């Protein structure tokens, strides 16, 4: 169907089986505000089409064969509603500043597995990335703090929602349909958007970096616990006597250009006589290294079980 109405600033060129979009056509409709190009056979778009669509408010490109879109599409100054659903998109252009007026973006039913990390859409209210190839929630979504609705449905490889999504305090609708293996948040929390965001926000608030921590080195006797500790500390390793009780020492780890980590290492004796006293020193906020000899195979694993 074709319908060009300059008085109402609308152009409807949908269902015409167009295989390409001639830039000369766009020059003649520079006044358009609502442009519908849905249900054609478009595989590409002119790279400079943005020059003639500066007044476009709504752009409908759903149900085409697009594998990519020019970056100018996301930068259209007046754009409020962009529909790119039901195409074959594998990536979205890395545009630092999206249209300042963009409020609705539909990217569903494509082949996307990631979104640009640095995209900034300051007015976005609705985002649909359902039925794509995402394995994780794109980090950039967590910074879209103006969102009211978010559709993640039918991306079955997504197993967890990041705690950073707890920053989406304005979110009122969250579609998780088809995420059958999603295990965090828990199933009972997933049912309500508000409960979900509250849960993630609490996780986010409790998440903080630890740069000084206890490292508990445990395992049976004569499995190399003390040797490992000395290696980490950069010390020479010779024959070691059996550890009596618990041997406490320090290790400072200095990765390049990053924070320094301080470990208080607790090297527990592996003799059975000490097992009853070990529990007095164990704590939840610790890093545990459980050692066994790989040469022992399955037997070595079984020996670790209480």
Coordinates of N, CA and C in Angstrom, one line a residue, residues 3-12 31-35 57:
X3 N 0.7 5.5 0.4 CA -0.2 6.6 0.8 C 0.8 7.8 1.2
X4 N 0.8 8.8 0.4 CA 1.6 10.0 0.7 C 0.7 11.2 1.0
X5 N 0.8 11.7 2.2 CA 0.0 12.8 2.6 C 0.9 13.9 3.2
X6 N 1.2 14.9 2.4 CA 2.1 16.0 2.9 C 1.4 16.8 3.9
X7 N 0.1 17.0 3.8 CA -0.6 17.8 4.8 C -0.5 17.2 6.2
X8 N -0.6 15.9 6.3 CA -0.5 15.2 7.6 C 0.9 14.7 7.9
X9 N 1.8 15.0 7.0 CA 3.3 14.6 7.1 C 3.5 13.1 7.3
X10 N 2.7 12.3 6.5 CA 2.8 10.9 6.6 C 3.1 10.3 5.2
X11 N 3.9 9.2 5.2 CA 4.2 8.4 4.0 C 4.2 7.0 4.4
X12 N 3.2 6.2 3.8 CA 3.1 4.8 4.0 C 3.5 4.1 2.7
X31 N 9.8 16.4 4.3 CA 8.8 17.0 5.3 C 8.2 15.9 6.1
X32 N 8.5 14.6 5.8 CA 7.8 13.5 6.5 C 8.1 13.4 8.0
X33 N 7.0 13.1 8.7 CA 7.2 12.9 10.2 C 6.9 11.4 10.6
X34 N 6.0 10.8 9.8 CA 5.7 9.3 10.1 C 6.0 8.6 8.8
X35 N 7.0 7.7 8.8 CA 7.4 7.0 7.6 C 7.3 5.5 7.9
X57 N 9.4 11.5 13.2 CA 9.1 11.2 14.6 C 8.9 9.6 14.8

